[in-house]
Structures are given as C-alpha cells and as structure tokens.
Amino acid sequence: MDGMDTTLEDIYTQYPDTVKKNRKKHIVIKSETDEACPQIEANTRTIPGIISQRGCAYAGCKGVVVGPIKDMITITHGPVGCGYYSWGTRRNKARADATTPKDKIYSQLCFTTDMQEPDIVFGGDKKLAKMIDEIVSAFHPRAINICSTCPIGLIGDDIGAVAKAASERHGIQVLAYACEGYKGVSQSAGHHIANNNIMQNVVGTGTERKPGKHVINILGEYNIGGDGWEQERILQDCGYTVNSVLTGDASYVDIKNLHLADINLVQCHRSINYIAEMMETKYGIPWLKVNFIGIEATNQSLRQLAKCFNDPELEARTEEVIARETARIEPSLEQYRKICQGKKAFAFVGGSRSHHYQHLLKDLGMEVVVAGYEFAHRDDYEGRQVIPTIKSDADSKNIPELHLKPDETMYREAHQYLDLTKEQFEALKKEVPISYYEGMYPDMKSGEIMIDDCNHYELEELIKKLKPDLIFTGVRDKYIAEKMGIPAKQMHSYDYAGPYAGYNGAINFAHDVTNALSTPAWKLIVPPWEREEEPESEVQEGAPHA
Amino acid sequence: MLECVPEGKIEHTTGKINPAKTCQPIGAMYASLGIHGCLPHSHGSQGCCAYHRMHLTRHFRDQVLASSSSFTEGASVFGGASNLKTSIKNIFKIYNPDIIAIHTTCLSETIGDDVPNIIKQSEIPEGKVVIHTNTPSYVGSHITGFSNMCKSMVAYLAEAQGETKKEQVNVLPGFVNPGDMREIRRIVTALGIKLVMFPDTSGVLDAPLTSKYQMFPEGGATVAEIRDSGNSEVTLALGAFASNAAADLLQEKCGVTGIPLKLPIGLKATDDFIMALKDWFGVEIPKEIAIERGQVIDTLIDTHFHYQGKTVAVFGDPDHVIAMTEFAITMGMVPKYVLTGTPGKEFEATITKMLGDAGITGSKVKAEGDLFELHEWIREEKVDLMIGTTYGKYIARKEDIPLVRFGFPILDRAVHPLMPVVGYRGCLRLIEQISNALLERRDRDALDEDFELVL
Ligand code: SF4
Ligand code: SF4
C-alpha cells in the first residue's frame, strides 16, 4: 500500500530523527503479501516529552487487577494522589452475592497512607503498619492489599515485611505489591506484578468447588458497565457455573478457589495471560482465549467452549442459546446498521479491547482502519508464536518471572479437566485454539494500520489524513477527537453506559454508537452566518467532517 | 451503600480514608493550562501525568494536554536530567508551544532532580520559554501545587519596567473554573478597569467546538501579559491558599501592591471584590452591576424560607469552603461541619471566627481532614444539606441528604465548568441550586396530603 506509506511518511516529517526512527518501528501496515505479521515494536519505553496515553505500573496493578476485588481492602502506600485518582474511576461494578455480603464490599472507599514529608524522610513502614491495625479493627476485612507508589521504592520501605508482620498479627492475608509507577514501561508491568502475587499467594488456597457440571473461570474481565454479568448470564444459560470472574466483581474467597474450575477463559489477554499460563503449569488447567464482544465473536467463543467438553447436551443447549439470543436482537440491530454501515473507525484502547471491538464493529458494518494498544506486547499484535523470540530488555527484567512447577497433589492433565481422553483432547486442539491467541493482525484488512502506543501527535495527523467517522479511545483523547469534529466513545468507561459484552451489550453498543454518529449537533457546528449553501445540501448520515 | 462502615466510633488517626484533597502536580498542571500556548510538562513517571490529565478531563470534559518525562527505573536511579532535556527538545520540535511549564512529581522530588539547572542546560529555541515549579506530593495538596505554579509564573516571567505603574489590575483568580474566570473578567471589564488575569483557563478549557482543531486554543494569559503584571498598580489575590504566595512575590519582586481577598463567591465576598476595585481605581459602579446585586438581594428575600436555619456541611478546597461558608451564613444557614483536606491552620481560624461573629456554636471545623471523618460527624448528628465535591455523593446517598455539587472536582454532573459561581450572578446560581435541592427533597418526602403545587 504505497499510498498509505506516504501518508505515514508525511506524519513522521515533524519528528526529530531519533523519534522518527523509534516510532516507525511501532507502526505496521497490513499487507496482503505478508503471510505473517511483520514485527511491531511494543512494550518499550515511551519517548520522553511525547504526549502518550499510557499510565504506570501502579495503575495496572491497583487500578486494573487488584482494585476490583470487592471484599479486599486495598491500601495505597504513598502520597495522596495515586490512591485518590484510582478511587472509583474504573467502573468495575460489584454486588453482594452468596459468598460476599454487602458489609464486606469496600469498593466505595479509598485508603491511602497519605505520606507526608517527614514520612518520606524517616520512612513510612510504621505509618503503614498502624493504618493496617486501625483498618482491621474497624472493618474486619477478609484480606488486605498494599500497593506502593513511586517514592516508596526510592525510600526503601519494606512493604513485604510490614505485610508479613501484619498478617501474623491479625491472622488474615496481607499482600504487598511493589508496583511503583516507574516499574516497566506502562500499566503492563503492574498487571504482571499483580498476577504473580495473586497466583503465588491466593489461588490454590481454597477447597470449595462451586456446584455444577461444568465449572469455568473468566479471566481478564473487569465487569466495566456490567460486561461480566452479561457473560455470566449467557454462560449460565448454556449450562456452565462461573466460578470467578477475574477480577471484575470477584471476591477474595472465590479467587482462592480459582484452581477448582475445569477451564479458564481468557478475555483480556494482556492483563491476565500470566495467571492463565501459570495455572496451566501448576495445575494443568487448559485455557481458551475468548471474546464476548460482538455477536459473531460471542457465538464463536460459545461454540468453541462447548466443544471443549465431551457433552452433546451442552453443545445442543449452546446452539439453542445462540439461536434464541441472535433472533431476539437481530431486528433491532438491523435498525442501527442502517446508520453504522460503511463507517470507518479508529480504536486505541488498552491491551486487548482494540481487537475485541473490531468484531462488534464488523457486526454493525463498520471497519476499523487504524487500531492500536496503549501497553500491549508483541504477541497481542502478532500472536503468541512470537513470544519465544521476544527479547527481554532492562525494563521487563525488573519484573520478576515466577517459575512454577506442577503442583504435586493438585496437578492433572488438561484432558482430565475436560473429561476427555488424551486422543480426544489432541483432536480438540486441532479444532479449537486451546492455550493460543493469534493476536490482532489476522483480523486487520490489507492497507489498515496497526499502531503501538499511539501518541497525541500521531492521532491528530491520522485523523486529518484518514478522516475516520468515529474514534474509540480513552477519556484523555475523547475530547481531542471531538474538537476535531469526530465523534468519540470512551472505551475504558463506555461513557458510563454498558454492558457492551454479549447480546444485550451488542444492542447497547449499537445504540450508543448510532447516537454518537447521529446526534443532531454534528450538523450544526458551522453557524448559520458562516454557511455558504443551504444546510440541507450537505445533509448526510453521521458526522460531517470539517 | 457503605454497609461496610461499622456502627459506632472508629479509631482513625493514620493516613486518609476517602481523602478530601489530592496531590500537588494536578494543581500545577491546571494553572499551567491558564497560560496561552503552554504545554504543561510533568517531570516524573508517566502514570502521574496520565492520572492528572484524566482527572482534569473528567471535571472539565475538555481536552487536557500535558507531556511527561516518562521515567522508567533507570531514570529513577540515575536522575531524570537526560529525560527532561530530551523532553524539552522533543516538545518544541513536535508540538511547538510558546512555553513549557514543568512541574515535578513525588518521584523526581524524592530523587532530588535540580530542575532549574537542567533547564539551563537545555536547548530552548529563540523566543520560547521554559518555567518550572516544585510540587512534591507529600506536602500540601493540589491547591498548594496550583499556588506554587502561580508563584513560579511571577518568579520567571513578571518584570517591572521602572517605577511607574500602569493603571491596571492583576487578578489572581485562584483554582476556579474557566466559567468563573470569564465572569471575573466580565465584572472587572464592566467597571472599566484594564486587567491582567493569570492563570486564565477560559478559552482553553471551555473552548468552543468549531471543528477547526487547535492544540493550543485561543484562551489563556499570554507570556507577554504575565510579564506585564509587574507593571500593574495592584494585585487582587483571590483566595489565600491559591493566590497569596504569587501576590506576595509580585509585591516583593516588582513592587505591585497585593490585596488579599476571598474568592468572590457569595454576596459579601463579591462586595469586597468590587469595593477593592472601586477604592483603588475610583471608578463608578455601573448600573448593570448594581442591578445584578439588587437581584441577589431580591432573591435572598424571596427565597429565605427555603433554606434559612437549615444545617449544612461544607467541604472541599479551602478557598472555596471559606467563601461558601460565609455565603451560607449570609443566607441564614447554619454551617455545622466545615472541612477541607488541604492542611493549614488559617483555615480553621478563619472559619471559627466567621462562625463566632455570626453567633453560631457547636460546629465542627477541620483542615487536613478526610471524608470518612466528615461521614462520622454526620452519622453522629445529621445535617439538612451537603455542599461540596462529587466525592460526597456516597455519604449523601447513605445518609439520605441532598448534595449540592460545588468546587473541584465535579465528575458526575455536566456544564458546571462553564457556569460561574463567582460574582452576583454566581450568587443567583448558588441560591437556585441550594433552594431547589431542598425543595426537591421536600416534594419527595411529602405525604400525599402535604404535597403542594406552590412552594
Ligand atoms: S506518584 Fe505522586 S505525583 Fe504521582 S499521582 Fe501519585 S501522589 Fe501524585
Ligand atoms: S483491555 Fe486493556 S484496559 Fe482493559 S484490562 Fe485489558 S489491558 Fe487493561
């Protein structure tokens, strides 16, 4: 695609040479002639001074993975800011259920040691220990997380020792996450740190398997806007018991029993593949990459999952659910398609969503022409087969790798989890990509662009050049796009709507996207005194471009 | 809601539960956005910058651009000088701002990076400016950060050309919304006085949508205007916590008289603001302003029975809370709990005096408090109304108390950044919100036989 190459070349011209050299490696144009995905650089440092969308390790650890665990109190150890900003700002919905009563849900509270200058000078260990004591005696939580922020690592507070002592004093688990913001190059480091700790200290400590014939976990689903609940609804209808959704609406108690399920579904590959893999190594549990965003994607995920169990009844029920739900939503979807059809979108979200949403957009007749992640690794773009070839750099070496071994008493072969013979399991693996993720690349079309860690400048230039009809991104970029005349939807928070997953989610999403494209104000941007022709002459569906 | 909070008194002496403040850099970032053509730059790891941009964006529902030195572990060990120099070079080349305003984070502060020195060693293109302020997050709050950046604007930019002063006023508006800054400008201009206001986020964070995108919108005080502030006769520092430090430095550095005032929120504080301008410049008060004031008095008398005697909890940033408490007293309400998260003894002294002068006893006043504490007070004895930030909504729901959203941040309501609460018009808006919150409540609670058409 020569045309596209020159488009990109124009974009680079304003960059200093070093920046240009660096950024070029983060951009790949899909080409029909390439069999495999060309290498894309990812999970490397953000260039200083560049306006990036990325956050930090603390945001990945506390904000994404451990913060949503509803029955744990999470204390942010550091000055006030980090804890404050991560208070209630992700929409990980949580509610009381059989394992967690209302008075054990702490999601609305924010706990921070609020380090002051003397604490920074003399150390904050004592303050942290005292805060834990006060919290335990007031709230009696089941367990506590401590997440540290930038200055804590520098002043050398030993949060591990504080946690251990507190744990002994109070007889509950107190987990310490050294997730200082400067670790790694993005949120990704924090996901990894959180995964390690949960895997090492929580998973496997429970003994209660939830009742049901097929018990499953959904990993990497954060229940934004109730996505996890819609997935549970569908999966229950098909005949599964959802053991735990990690970590949206998850409880500490359920996570302890994570290893007692038959299979792990992996929704967000980036944030949680570590746990899926570690559970595979330690317990032998197989995992399946799924996507419940989009109708076709949901159907496919359900069918693949059903195939994993040797249970014709399950497969039949799955087909029933698919038929019933699809028939239910198709007519209203058709209405929305009329407006969405043929529209071009950009998607820049997190480490998996930009791929997931491509499926739902396709269902609506839209195409994602530019897609990228904030903090993905190469495998999220290129597929897991590249993992052995990824060189570990200084920044990733700072995050410890756990080298787990099969558990002596609990390890079982993958096929045993699924009640299959070894042969059946081998046959299954040919049909269903167990323990594999192909990345975003295969779903992109020729000429479309994959861009890692897209920054403000590139966003602005790409909008000017490619004139998308809609942009899916986070809150920081939403208003930039809109000021440029392009509708934008926040895909971290869904603009406070949702769920967007599953069948009901598809309808919500289609409705919201249609509204974003067609809200009447887009046609009124130019004031009447500046309009050259009658406004009717330029009427079109969706947003006009400036 | 909040079922996890146990009954009875809770020992809570360490750290914060539900803080009523946040960290310094976000305040500095907000102040920097009030300079025209400025790119705020956060010297530290990128997470802080991401959080600050996100939070400001959520309050203002508008683009907030800022860059970061993007520290990784290496910079945290060896210092951030090379990251900052690279940043400055890249920023001017790629974004071409008029000015970069650097603030530190707790990371670069703890390492002890010497930012002014690093700036000196950096390549700065002809005609461009780089300023900085220190904003360690383990001191003060976001208001301190705002104040520090305002002070740095004076330190780096303000200049006095000789002894003679221009007949113009500097206004330091404090940490208020762009809509408030716009209103302050309107009032001063209506009085026929020339003004230099900095920072000024109007036109930046309430910029119109025209689909002609500007990375640096038209608003903001220009570098030239801030330079010229050294030549003004007088500075009105609105809000002691946010503005006094800059006004003091301006007096010291350029000999501009500084007058400390409250934020002009409420009738008396607005009167004081207008009288300070009248006294200094000897201007007549135009009829339009007199009419606006008269409308406030008219409304206060028309509506007093909706709110007079009601007890209220006021919480948020110190300058806002001080002014709002005064207005609540003017309205005949009883400020029962008054709390800010920002540290500062003056806060408690000021409020206590106000309450004393009004003969109000039995109130609780606290600086450096948190909302968990406020909730404990409310659980002991309820109030009729809460006035403060969005974070009060959990308490409001749990205790079934109406909440009027006021101050920073408001994350769950729309249009507020554009609607002023300062000046006489701001008084009307506050009276409207307070009356209506209480009236809604009365309607909601009324028995069928007490449900009235007219209230
Ligand atoms: S690390 Fe410090 S400056 Fe950054 S958000 Fe946290 S408290 Fe604020
Ligand atoms: S999709 Fe992205 S933002 Fe969401 S959890 Fe995964 S990595 Fe995080």
Coordinates of C-alpha atoms in Angstrom, one line a residue, chain A residues 53 345-351 353-355 368-374 381 440 449-455 458-460 462-463 468 470-475 477 489-492:
Chain A
Q53 CA -1.9 7.6 26.5
A345 CA -13.3 3.8 12.9
F346 CA -10.1 4.1 14.8
A347 CA -9.6 2.1 18.0
F348 CA -7.0 2.8 20.6
V349 CA -7.6 1.0 23.8
G350 CA -5.7 -0.9 26.4
G351 CA -4.1 -4.2 25.6
R353 CA -10.0 -4.2 23.6
S354 CA -9.0 -2.6 20.3
H355 CA -9.1 -6.2 18.9
V368 CA -11.5 -0.3 12.0
V369 CA -8.9 1.2 9.7
V370 CA -6.4 2.1 12.4
A371 CA -6.1 0.2 15.6
G372 CA -3.6 0.1 18.4
Y373 CA -2.9 -0.6 22.0
E374 CA -1.6 1.5 24.8
Y381 CA -0.5 -7.9 17.8
M440 CA -4.9 -8.6 16.3
I449 CA -2.8 0.3 10.2
M450 CA -1.7 -1.2 13.5
I451 CA 0.0 1.3 15.7
D452 CA 1.5 0.7 19.1
D453 CA 1.4 3.4 21.9
C454 CA -0.2 6.0 19.5
N455 CA 0.5 9.5 20.8
E458 CA 0.0 10.8 15.5
L459 CA -3.6 10.7 16.4
E460 CA -4.1 14.2 15.2
L462 CA -4.0 10.3 11.3
I463 CA -7.4 11.9 11.8
P468 CA -12.5 8.4 10.3
L470 CA -15.7 7.5 14.8
I471 CA -12.9 7.0 17.3
F472 CA -12.8 4.6 20.2
T473 CA -10.4 5.7 22.9
G474 CA -9.9 6.7 26.5
V475 CA -11.2 9.9 28.2
D477 CA -8.3 11.5 23.8
K489 CA -16.6 7.0 22.5
Q490 CA -14.7 6.2 25.7
M491 CA -13.9 2.6 25.7
H492 CA -12.4 2.4 29.2

